[in-house]
Amino acid sequence: MGSAAVADLVERTEHEITVGDLRLDRAVALLRDLGAPERVVRVDVEDPASLAAALGDTEVVLNATLMRHNVVVTDAAIGAGVHLVDLGSYYPETLEQLDRHLAAEQAGCRIVPGCGVAPGLTNILARLGADELESVESIRVYSYITHPLWTSPGIVVTRFDASTGTSVVYEDGSLVEHPSFSEAEDIDFPEPYGRQEVHLVPHPEPVTLPRYIDVRNVIFKVGYPADENRRIKVLLELGFDREASVEVDGVSISPRRFTAGYVGSRGIAATDHSANVKQVCIDGQLDGTPVTVVYDFAVEQTGRSASSAITGTVAAIASDLVARGGPTGVHPPEGAFDPQIFLDALARRSFTVERRILTR
């Protein structure tokens, strides 16, 4: 996802891009392939001194590390007085980031948490649809993702985190907790994807959208192909998501880290096809009539993750916009950007969003 964002920024903006990574050879190779100046810096986000040093000579940070690093990187950005965009966390970490709003304002920082495809583009579409309506009753966001667990180590971790613990739904003006991977329902996505089962995941849209939109109900659900659901359920049943180490032949190893490293090492084959499909539904009143504004969005890729392509692209657009201005403090995408400007930027990259209005 970070590589996709770097490619977009190099191709479409005049910003000076530096790639920070533990693996400098990979960073240099990326920039060399793009024909860009080979500006790299070694950074370990789990080492405060390394992170602070890396932020010293920059103005905007695009954080494409794992979710568990987002709050730490947010604090480092505020401490350094630089602006920040990240790809998103689940709702507990997002709440922590929102709690940094005053500190970010005082430091003059523009912090946009959760600006990949979801959270991110989903929030922007929700805001766009809500702005069309006289009143909004509910916002329903559905996602269908086809790339499998073995796409990357990060996807293994993300699928585990999405399928365990607690998720939240905004119901009648209050946050209500439910077990993750529960509350399954069937949703009709545009062809060729059709009817798919989706379930709750701990996404932050129910936490952030009501702060900017007068709405009583917000829900987010994700679905995967049936064989992917089966794999996830088996791994969880066997405890491969556990972080606590076990000893195997005298070697201490975390089941979660082993699974991420082993399963995620396979990667996507050059002929493998993947899709990331989103549907955002905004229920409300238009000219006194109950309607639903529906946005459908799908990205397909062969030989790479569709999620990587679109998430990196959205994050690049967000980073460019943050570099050009905006409100200080911590604002998720629905509060940070003009939705139409954002969609126009996507359209220039040949990504399109289909809009429908249904009478209820």
mmCIF file of C-alpha atoms in Angstrom:
data_model
loop_
_atom_site.group_PDB
_atom_site.id
_atom_site.type_symbol
_atom_site.label_atom_id
_atom_site.label_comp_id
_atom_site.label_asym_id
_atom_site.label_seq_id
_atom_site.Cartn_x
_atom_site.Cartn_y
_atom_site.Cartn_z
ATOM 1 C CA MET A 1 0.000 0.000 0.000
ATOM 2 C CA GLY A 2 2.852 2.342 0.800
ATOM 3 C CA SER A 3 4.525 1.480 -2.498
ATOM 4 C CA ALA A 4 1.327 2.299 -4.408
ATOM 5 C CA ALA A 5 1.094 5.633 -2.596
ATOM 6 C CA VAL A 6 4.716 6.501 -3.343
ATOM 7 C CA ALA A 7 4.205 5.675 -7.037
ATOM 8 C CA ASP A 8 1.179 7.970 -7.214
ATOM 9 C CA LEU A 9 2.918 10.844 -5.436
ATOM 10 C CA VAL A 10 5.992 10.557 -7.639
ATOM 11 C CA GLU A 11 3.932 10.473 -10.842
ATOM 12 C CA ARG A 12 1.322 13.104 -10.050
ATOM 13 C CA THR A 13 2.810 15.658 -7.645
ATOM 14 C CA GLU A 14 5.867 17.848 -7.308
ATOM 15 C CA HIS A 15 6.478 16.977 -3.658
ATOM 16 C CA GLU A 16 9.887 15.757 -2.542
ATOM 17 C CA ILE A 17 9.331 12.151 -1.501
ATOM 18 C CA THR A 18 11.466 10.341 1.069
ATOM 19 C CA VAL A 19 10.795 6.681 1.803
ATOM 20 C CA GLY A 20 11.396 5.548 5.382
ATOM 21 C CA ASP A 21 11.834 1.850 6.059
ATOM 22 C CA LEU A 22 13.843 -0.678 8.018
ATOM 23 C CA ARG A 23 14.923 -2.178 4.697
ATOM 24 C CA LEU A 24 16.798 0.556 2.877
ATOM 25 C CA ASP A 25 17.563 -1.680 -0.095
ATOM 26 C CA ARG A 26 13.833 -2.150 -0.724
ATOM 27 C CA ALA A 27 13.213 1.582 -0.404
ATOM 28 C CA VAL A 28 16.009 2.419 -2.845
ATOM 29 C CA ALA A 29 14.785 -0.206 -5.308
ATOM 30 C CA LEU A 30 11.247 1.219 -5.235
ATOM 31 C CA LEU A 31 12.386 4.761 -5.983
ATOM 32 C CA ARG A 32 14.844 3.547 -8.622
ATOM 33 C CA ASP A 33 12.083 1.622 -10.399
ATOM 34 C CA LEU A 34 9.975 4.786 -10.391
ATOM 35 C CA GLY A 35 12.823 6.894 -11.762
ATOM 36 C CA ALA A 36 12.617 9.103 -8.673
ATOM 37 C CA PRO A 37 15.423 10.624 -6.574
ATOM 38 C CA GLU A 38 16.652 7.962 -4.158
ATOM 39 C CA ARG A 39 15.853 9.777 -0.920
ATOM 40 C CA VAL A 40 15.570 7.168 1.828
ATOM 41 C CA VAL A 41 15.914 7.107 5.589
ATOM 42 C CA ARG A 42 16.189 4.134 7.891
ATOM 43 C CA VAL A 43 13.433 4.243 10.490
ATOM 44 C CA ASP A 44 12.167 1.832 13.112
ATOM 45 C CA VAL A 45 8.722 2.995 14.224
ATOM 46 C CA GLU A 46 9.066 0.998 17.440
ATOM 47 C CA ASP A 47 12.188 3.000 18.387
ATOM 48 C CA PRO A 48 11.134 6.516 19.529
ATOM 49 C CA ALA A 49 14.538 8.037 18.766
ATOM 50 C CA SER A 50 14.623 6.542 15.275
ATOM 51 C CA LEU A 51 11.073 7.693 14.572
ATOM 52 C CA ALA A 52 11.684 11.223 15.828
ATOM 53 C CA ALA A 53 14.870 11.541 13.770
ATOM 54 C CA ALA A 54 13.088 10.398 10.616
ATOM 55 C CA LEU A 55 10.379 13.043 11.003
ATOM 56 C CA GLY A 56 12.801 15.905 11.497
ATOM 57 C CA ASP A 57 13.224 16.891 7.855
ATOM 58 C CA THR A 58 9.700 16.415 6.558
ATOM 59 C CA GLU A 59 6.419 18.327 6.474
ATOM 60 C CA VAL A 60 3.851 15.588 5.830
ATOM 61 C CA VAL A 61 4.047 11.952 6.882
ATOM 62 C CA LEU A 62 2.134 9.171 5.146
ATOM 63 C CA ASN A 63 2.100 6.324 7.645
ATOM 64 C CA ALA A 64 1.687 2.966 5.881
ATOM 65 C CA THR A 65 2.801 0.770 8.785
ATOM 66 C CA LEU A 66 0.666 -1.713 10.695
ATOM 67 C CA MET A 67 -2.394 -0.509 12.606
ATOM 68 C CA ARG A 68 -0.748 -1.070 15.962
ATOM 69 C CA HIS A 69 1.768 1.682 15.164
ATOM 70 C CA ASN A 70 -0.738 4.405 14.278
ATOM 71 C CA VAL A 71 -1.120 6.007 17.701
ATOM 72 C CA VAL A 72 2.649 5.994 18.275
ATOM 73 C CA VAL A 73 3.259 7.617 14.891
ATOM 74 C CA THR A 74 0.490 10.149 15.563
ATOM 75 C CA ASP A 75 2.166 11.180 18.815
ATOM 76 C CA ALA A 76 5.530 11.427 17.080
ATOM 77 C CA ALA A 77 4.065 13.615 14.324
ATOM 78 C CA ILE A 78 2.490 15.972 16.846
ATOM 79 C CA GLY A 79 5.738 16.068 18.797
ATOM 80 C CA ALA A 80 7.642 16.968 15.621
ATOM 81 C CA GLY A 81 5.013 19.476 14.471
ATOM 82 C CA VAL A 82 4.395 17.717 11.144
ATOM 83 C CA HIS A 83 1.186 16.763 9.338
ATOM 84 C CA LEU A 84 0.031 13.148 9.062
ATOM 85 C CA VAL A 85 -2.146 10.810 7.026
ATOM 86 C CA ASP A 86 -2.466 7.109 7.856
ATOM 87 C CA LEU A 87 -4.282 4.151 6.335
ATOM 88 C CA GLY A 88 -6.553 3.549 9.300
ATOM 89 C CA SER A 89 -6.959 1.681 12.546
ATOM 90 C CA TYR A 90 -9.821 -0.123 14.156
ATOM 91 C CA TYR A 91 -12.061 1.874 16.451
ATOM 92 C CA PRO A 92 -10.106 1.708 19.772
ATOM 93 C CA GLU A 93 -6.950 3.192 18.228
ATOM 94 C CA THR A 94 -9.008 5.713 16.254
ATOM 95 C CA LEU A 95 -10.582 6.942 19.498
ATOM 96 C CA GLU A 96 -7.092 7.410 20.934
ATOM 97 C CA GLN A 97 -6.108 9.445 17.884
ATOM 98 C CA LEU A 98 -9.233 11.603 18.157
ATOM 99 C CA ASP A 99 -8.271 12.311 21.783
ATOM 100 C CA ARG A 100 -5.121 14.004 20.421
ATOM 101 C CA HIS A 101 -7.176 16.710 18.679
ATOM 102 C CA LEU A 102 -6.319 19.574 21.039
ATOM 103 C CA ALA A 103 -2.629 18.629 21.119
ATOM 104 C CA ALA A 104 -2.547 18.560 17.331
ATOM 105 C CA GLU A 105 -4.265 21.942 17.119
ATOM 106 C CA GLN A 106 -1.798 23.458 19.532
ATOM 107 C CA ALA A 107 1.102 22.049 17.505
ATOM 108 C CA GLY A 108 -0.414 23.338 14.251
ATOM 109 C CA CYS A 109 -0.661 19.804 12.844
ATOM 110 C CA ARG A 110 -3.180 18.480 10.355
ATOM 111 C CA ILE A 111 -3.823 14.833 11.313
ATOM 112 C CA VAL A 112 -6.084 12.696 9.101
ATOM 113 C CA PRO A 113 -6.477 9.208 10.559
ATOM 114 C CA GLY A 114 -7.946 6.449 8.450
ATOM 115 C CA CYS A 115 -7.636 7.612 4.863
ATOM 116 C CA GLY A 116 -7.235 4.468 2.826
ATOM 117 C CA VAL A 117 -10.183 2.966 0.997
ATOM 118 C CA ALA A 118 -12.088 1.971 4.172
ATOM 119 C CA PRO A 119 -11.902 3.838 6.402
ATOM 120 C CA GLY A 120 -11.199 6.687 4.032
ATOM 121 C CA LEU A 121 -13.036 6.748 0.738
ATOM 122 C CA THR A 122 -16.080 5.190 2.425
ATOM 123 C CA ASN A 123 -16.226 8.127 4.860
ATOM 124 C CA ILE A 124 -15.931 10.656 2.034
ATOM 125 C CA LEU A 125 -18.760 9.011 0.099
ATOM 126 C CA ALA A 126 -20.917 8.942 3.224
ATOM 127 C CA ARG A 127 -20.352 12.672 3.694
ATOM 128 C CA LEU A 128 -21.089 13.375 0.018
ATOM 129 C CA GLY A 129 -24.402 11.502 0.147
ATOM 130 C CA ALA A 130 -25.420 12.995 3.479
ATOM 131 C CA ASP A 131 -24.838 16.496 2.152
ATOM 132 C CA GLU A 132 -27.413 15.818 -0.593
ATOM 133 C CA LEU A 133 -30.194 14.960 1.838
ATOM 134 C CA GLU A 134 -32.411 17.090 4.050
ATOM 135 C CA SER A 135 -31.991 14.614 6.904
ATOM 136 C CA VAL A 136 -30.071 11.373 7.412
ATOM 137 C CA GLU A 137 -31.367 8.353 9.304
ATOM 138 C CA SER A 138 -28.632 5.783 8.750
ATOM 139 C CA ILE A 139 -25.356 5.124 6.983
ATOM 140 C CA ARG A 140 -24.608 1.546 6.004
ATOM 141 C CA VAL A 141 -21.187 0.612 4.624
ATOM 142 C CA TYR A 142 -20.523 -2.808 3.098
ATOM 143 C CA SER A 143 -17.282 -4.238 1.779
ATOM 144 C CA TYR A 144 -16.413 -7.368 -0.174
ATOM 145 C CA ILE A 145 -12.719 -8.292 -0.501
ATOM 146 C CA THR A 146 -11.427 -11.281 -2.452
ATOM 147 C CA HIS A 147 -7.654 -11.358 -1.933
ATOM 148 C CA PRO A 148 -6.752 -14.246 0.404
ATOM 149 C CA LEU A 149 -4.874 -14.508 3.691
ATOM 150 C CA TRP A 150 -1.606 -15.378 1.978
ATOM 151 C CA THR A 151 -1.473 -12.016 0.160
ATOM 152 C CA SER A 152 1.016 -10.681 2.725
ATOM 153 C CA PRO A 153 1.948 -10.985 6.414
ATOM 154 C CA GLY A 154 0.058 -7.750 7.055
ATOM 155 C CA ILE A 155 -3.165 -9.206 5.636
ATOM 156 C CA VAL A 156 -2.936 -12.176 8.013
ATOM 157 C CA VAL A 157 -2.646 -9.807 10.975
ATOM 158 C CA THR A 158 -5.460 -7.608 9.672
ATOM 159 C CA ARG A 159 -7.838 -10.543 9.129
ATOM 160 C CA PHE A 160 -7.136 -11.856 12.633
ATOM 161 C CA ASP A 161 -7.741 -8.439 14.179
ATOM 162 C CA ALA A 162 -10.909 -7.946 12.131
ATOM 163 C CA SER A 163 -12.372 -11.269 13.219
ATOM 164 C CA THR A 164 -11.774 -11.238 16.982
ATOM 165 C CA GLY A 165 -12.722 -9.081 19.935
ATOM 166 C CA THR A 166 -15.443 -6.452 19.817
ATOM 167 C CA SER A 167 -16.962 -4.376 17.044
ATOM 168 C CA VAL A 168 -19.223 -1.348 17.466
ATOM 169 C CA VAL A 169 -22.399 -0.180 15.779
ATOM 170 C CA TYR A 170 -23.933 3.271 16.180
ATOM 171 C CA GLU A 171 -27.551 2.517 17.075
ATOM 172 C CA ASP A 172 -30.124 5.196 17.940
ATOM 173 C CA GLY A 173 -27.409 7.668 18.794
ATOM 174 C CA SER A 174 -25.252 5.384 20.953
ATOM 175 C CA LEU A 175 -22.333 3.049 20.379
ATOM 176 C CA VAL A 176 -23.308 -0.580 20.958
ATOM 177 C CA GLU A 177 -20.781 -3.405 21.164
ATOM 178 C CA HIS A 178 -21.132 -6.735 19.372
ATOM 179 C CA PRO A 179 -18.713 -9.632 18.889
ATOM 180 C CA SER A 180 -16.638 -9.262 15.732
ATOM 181 C CA PHE A 181 -17.401 -11.673 12.881
ATOM 182 C CA SER A 182 -21.061 -11.709 14.007
ATOM 183 C CA GLU A 183 -24.400 -10.267 12.799
ATOM 184 C CA ALA A 184 -24.033 -11.847 9.339
ATOM 185 C CA GLU A 185 -26.335 -10.716 6.537
ATOM 186 C CA ASP A 186 -26.482 -11.052 2.754
ATOM 187 C CA ILE A 187 -25.860 -7.945 0.647
ATOM 188 C CA ASP A 188 -26.349 -7.518 -3.097
ATOM 189 C CA PHE A 189 -23.240 -6.037 -4.692
ATOM 190 C CA PRO A 190 -23.160 -5.089 -8.377
ATOM 191 C CA GLU A 191 -22.379 -7.853 -10.843
ATOM 192 C CA PRO A 192 -20.227 -9.829 -11.199
ATOM 193 C CA TYR A 193 -19.942 -9.983 -7.405
ATOM 194 C CA GLY A 194 -23.604 -10.546 -6.605
ATOM 195 C CA ARG A 195 -25.012 -11.565 -3.253
ATOM 196 C CA GLN A 196 -22.378 -11.976 -0.539
ATOM 197 C CA GLU A 197 -22.373 -12.602 3.198
ATOM 198 C CA VAL A 198 -20.959 -9.783 5.299
ATOM 199 C CA HIS A 199 -20.344 -9.494 9.032
ATOM 200 C CA LEU A 200 -19.245 -6.983 11.642
ATOM 201 C CA VAL A 201 -15.635 -5.878 11.931
ATOM 202 C CA PRO A 202 -14.188 -3.314 14.373
ATOM 203 C CA HIS A 203 -14.035 -0.477 11.817
ATOM 204 C CA PRO A 204 -14.084 3.145 13.049
ATOM 205 C CA GLU A 205 -16.788 4.576 10.747
ATOM 206 C CA PRO A 206 -19.481 4.188 13.477
ATOM 207 C CA VAL A 207 -17.179 6.213 15.760
ATOM 208 C CA THR A 208 -16.194 9.013 13.377
ATOM 209 C CA LEU A 209 -19.148 9.629 11.037
ATOM 210 C CA PRO A 210 -21.616 10.778 13.748
ATOM 211 C CA ARG A 211 -19.138 13.494 14.738
ATOM 212 C CA TYR A 212 -19.575 15.197 11.358
ATOM 213 C CA ILE A 213 -22.979 14.004 10.145
ATOM 214 C CA ASP A 214 -26.289 14.264 12.020
ATOM 215 C CA VAL A 215 -27.158 10.567 11.846
ATOM 216 C CA ARG A 216 -28.665 8.083 14.309
ATOM 217 C CA ASN A 217 -27.371 4.790 12.918
ATOM 218 C CA VAL A 218 -24.029 3.754 11.358
ATOM 219 C CA ILE A 219 -22.848 0.235 10.563
ATOM 220 C CA PHE A 220 -19.870 -1.274 8.748
ATOM 221 C CA LYS A 221 -19.650 -4.898 7.592
ATOM 222 C CA VAL A 222 -17.112 -6.854 5.532
ATOM 223 C CA GLY A 223 -17.417 -10.059 3.540
ATOM 224 C CA TYR A 224 -14.907 -12.485 2.016
ATOM 225 C CA PRO A 225 -15.330 -15.473 -0.311
ATOM 226 C CA ALA A 226 -16.674 -18.589 1.387
ATOM 227 C CA ASP A 227 -13.335 -20.419 1.305
ATOM 228 C CA GLU A 228 -11.624 -17.447 2.961
ATOM 229 C CA ASN A 229 -14.219 -17.408 5.742
ATOM 230 C CA ARG A 230 -13.521 -21.109 6.262
ATOM 231 C CA ARG A 231 -9.764 -20.532 6.532
ATOM 232 C CA ILE A 232 -10.196 -17.709 9.032
ATOM 233 C CA LYS A 233 -12.576 -19.700 11.211
ATOM 234 C CA VAL A 234 -10.274 -22.748 11.291
ATOM 235 C CA LEU A 235 -7.191 -20.693 12.189
ATOM 236 C CA LEU A 236 -9.092 -18.903 14.958
ATOM 237 C CA GLU A 237 -10.495 -22.169 16.309
ATOM 238 C CA LEU A 238 -6.978 -23.609 16.474
ATOM 239 C CA GLY A 239 -5.625 -20.503 18.225
ATOM 240 C CA PHE A 240 -3.237 -19.339 15.528
ATOM 241 C CA ASP A 241 -4.234 -15.725 16.268
ATOM 242 C CA ARG A 242 -2.683 -15.823 19.766
ATOM 243 C CA GLU A 243 0.270 -13.563 20.456
ATOM 244 C CA ALA A 244 1.562 -15.395 23.555
ATOM 245 C CA SER A 245 4.565 -17.550 22.622
ATOM 246 C CA VAL A 246 4.738 -21.330 22.811
ATOM 247 C CA GLU A 247 7.882 -23.464 22.822
ATOM 248 C CA VAL A 248 8.489 -25.730 19.826
ATOM 249 C CA ASP A 249 11.656 -27.860 19.840
ATOM 250 C CA GLY A 250 13.280 -25.467 22.259
ATOM 251 C CA VAL A 251 12.329 -22.371 20.240
ATOM 252 C CA SER A 252 9.862 -19.823 21.615
ATOM 253 C CA ILE A 253 7.489 -18.562 18.921
ATOM 254 C CA SER A 254 4.225 -16.598 18.755
ATOM 255 C CA PRO A 255 1.509 -18.500 16.824
ATOM 256 C CA ARG A 256 0.294 -15.205 15.361
ATOM 257 C CA ARG A 257 3.731 -14.113 14.177
ATOM 258 C CA PHE A 258 4.473 -17.557 12.776
ATOM 259 C CA THR A 259 1.175 -17.622 10.865
ATOM 260 C CA ALA A 260 1.698 -14.103 9.490
ATOM 261 C CA GLY A 261 5.241 -14.900 8.395
ATOM 262 C CA TYR A 262 4.533 -18.352 6.996
ATOM 263 C CA VAL A 263 1.090 -17.987 5.436
ATOM 264 C CA GLY A 264 1.762 -14.398 4.340
ATOM 265 C CA SER A 265 5.012 -15.343 2.610
ATOM 266 C CA ARG A 266 3.196 -17.008 -0.287
ATOM 267 C CA GLY A 267 1.988 -13.788 -1.899
ATOM 268 C CA ILE A 268 -0.245 -13.321 -4.926
ATOM 269 C CA ALA A 269 0.711 -15.098 -8.142
ATOM 270 C CA ALA A 270 1.090 -13.126 -11.353
ATOM 271 C CA THR A 271 -2.142 -14.626 -12.693
ATOM 272 C CA ASP A 272 -4.212 -14.286 -9.494
ATOM 273 C CA HIS A 273 -7.199 -11.936 -9.699
ATOM 274 C CA SER A 274 -8.417 -9.841 -6.769
ATOM 275 C CA ALA A 275 -11.183 -7.326 -6.151
ATOM 276 C CA ASN A 276 -12.042 -4.742 -3.523
ATOM 277 C CA VAL A 277 -15.721 -3.805 -3.660
ATOM 278 C CA LYS A 278 -17.467 -1.124 -1.587
ATOM 279 C CA GLN A 279 -21.090 -0.088 -1.210
ATOM 280 C CA VAL A 280 -22.076 2.973 0.842
ATOM 281 C CA CYS A 281 -25.794 3.481 1.526
ATOM 282 C CA ILE A 282 -27.151 6.702 3.019
ATOM 283 C CA ASP A 283 -30.825 6.535 4.103
ATOM 284 C CA GLY A 284 -32.671 9.805 4.551
ATOM 285 C CA GLN A 285 -35.170 12.341 3.240
ATOM 286 C CA LEU A 286 -34.989 14.208 -0.074
ATOM 287 C CA ASP A 287 -37.794 16.654 -0.905
ATOM 288 C CA GLY A 288 -39.861 14.981 1.799
ATOM 289 C CA THR A 289 -39.452 11.525 0.239
ATOM 290 C CA PRO A 290 -37.630 8.622 1.944
ATOM 291 C CA VAL A 291 -34.679 7.704 -0.279
ATOM 292 C CA THR A 292 -31.379 5.830 -0.191
ATOM 293 C CA VAL A 293 -28.322 7.277 -1.904
ATOM 294 C CA VAL A 294 -26.103 4.356 -2.946
ATOM 295 C CA TYR A 295 -22.463 4.573 -4.026
ATOM 296 C CA ASP A 296 -20.867 1.496 -5.594
ATOM 297 C CA PHE A 297 -17.144 1.223 -6.115
ATOM 298 C CA ALA A 298 -14.981 -1.679 -7.272
ATOM 299 C CA VAL A 299 -11.289 -2.062 -8.064
ATOM 300 C CA GLU A 300 -9.852 -5.160 -9.725
ATOM 301 C CA GLN A 301 -6.224 -6.158 -10.136
ATOM 302 C CA THR A 302 -4.309 -9.128 -11.522
ATOM 303 C CA GLY A 303 -1.033 -10.153 -9.949
ATOM 304 C CA ARG A 304 -1.403 -7.760 -7.024
ATOM 305 C CA SER A 305 -3.863 -6.937 -4.270
ATOM 306 C CA ALA A 306 -6.693 -4.677 -5.390
ATOM 307 C CA SER A 307 -6.791 -3.342 -1.835
ATOM 308 C CA SER A 308 -3.154 -2.270 -2.069
ATOM 309 C CA ALA A 309 -3.746 -0.413 -5.315
ATOM 310 C CA ILE A 310 -6.779 1.591 -4.224
ATOM 311 C CA THR A 311 -5.756 2.108 -0.592
ATOM 312 C CA GLY A 312 -2.377 3.490 -1.605
ATOM 313 C CA THR A 313 -3.941 5.735 -4.241
ATOM 314 C CA VAL A 314 -6.504 7.212 -1.825
ATOM 315 C CA ALA A 315 -3.799 7.780 0.792
ATOM 316 C CA ALA A 316 -1.632 9.557 -1.784
ATOM 317 C CA ILE A 317 -4.482 11.899 -2.729
ATOM 318 C CA ALA A 318 -5.098 12.609 0.958
ATOM 319 C CA SER A 319 -1.422 13.324 1.590
ATOM 320 C CA ASP A 320 -1.270 15.727 -1.339
ATOM 321 C CA LEU A 321 -4.365 17.584 -0.110
ATOM 322 C CA VAL A 322 -3.044 17.756 3.461
ATOM 323 C CA ALA A 323 0.215 19.196 2.152
ATOM 324 C CA ARG A 324 -1.795 21.969 0.469
ATOM 325 C CA GLY A 325 -3.777 23.001 3.559
ATOM 326 C CA GLY A 326 -6.787 22.177 5.693
ATOM 327 C CA PRO A 327 -7.991 22.338 9.290
ATOM 328 C CA THR A 328 -5.534 21.709 12.102
ATOM 329 C CA GLY A 329 -6.274 19.083 14.719
ATOM 330 C CA VAL A 330 -7.349 15.475 14.243
ATOM 331 C CA HIS A 331 -10.049 15.149 11.587
ATOM 332 C CA PRO A 332 -11.009 11.902 9.844
ATOM 333 C CA PRO A 333 -11.574 12.135 6.077
ATOM 334 C CA GLU A 334 -15.237 13.174 6.309
ATOM 335 C CA GLY A 335 -14.153 16.250 8.272
ATOM 336 C CA ALA A 336 -10.874 16.982 6.514
ATOM 337 C CA PHE A 337 -11.724 17.092 2.800
ATOM 338 C CA ASP A 338 -14.222 18.434 0.293
ATOM 339 C CA PRO A 339 -15.794 15.196 -1.014
ATOM 340 C CA GLN A 340 -16.163 16.392 -4.596
ATOM 341 C CA ILE A 341 -12.542 17.545 -4.825
ATOM 342 C CA PHE A 342 -11.497 14.110 -3.613
ATOM 343 C CA LEU A 343 -13.683 12.266 -6.126
ATOM 344 C CA ASP A 344 -12.416 14.486 -8.935
ATOM 345 C CA ALA A 345 -8.859 13.471 -8.007
ATOM 346 C CA LEU A 346 -9.880 9.807 -8.142
ATOM 347 C CA ALA A 347 -11.541 10.293 -11.516
ATOM 348 C CA ARG A 348 -8.322 11.735 -12.931
ATOM 349 C CA ARG A 349 -6.769 8.388 -12.021
ATOM 350 C CA SER A 350 -9.543 6.520 -13.864
ATOM 351 C CA PHE A 351 -11.219 5.310 -10.655
ATOM 352 C CA THR A 352 -14.968 5.906 -10.857
ATOM 353 C CA VAL A 353 -17.804 5.730 -8.349
ATOM 354 C CA GLU A 354 -21.344 4.816 -9.440
ATOM 355 C CA ARG A 355 -24.228 6.678 -7.777
ATOM 356 C CA ARG A 356 -27.875 5.635 -7.524
ATOM 357 C CA ILE A 357 -30.889 7.071 -5.687
ATOM 358 C CA LEU A 358 -33.522 4.563 -4.609
ATOM 359 C CA THR A 359 -36.984 5.533 -3.352
ATOM 360 C CA ARG A 360 -37.916 3.642 -0.212
#
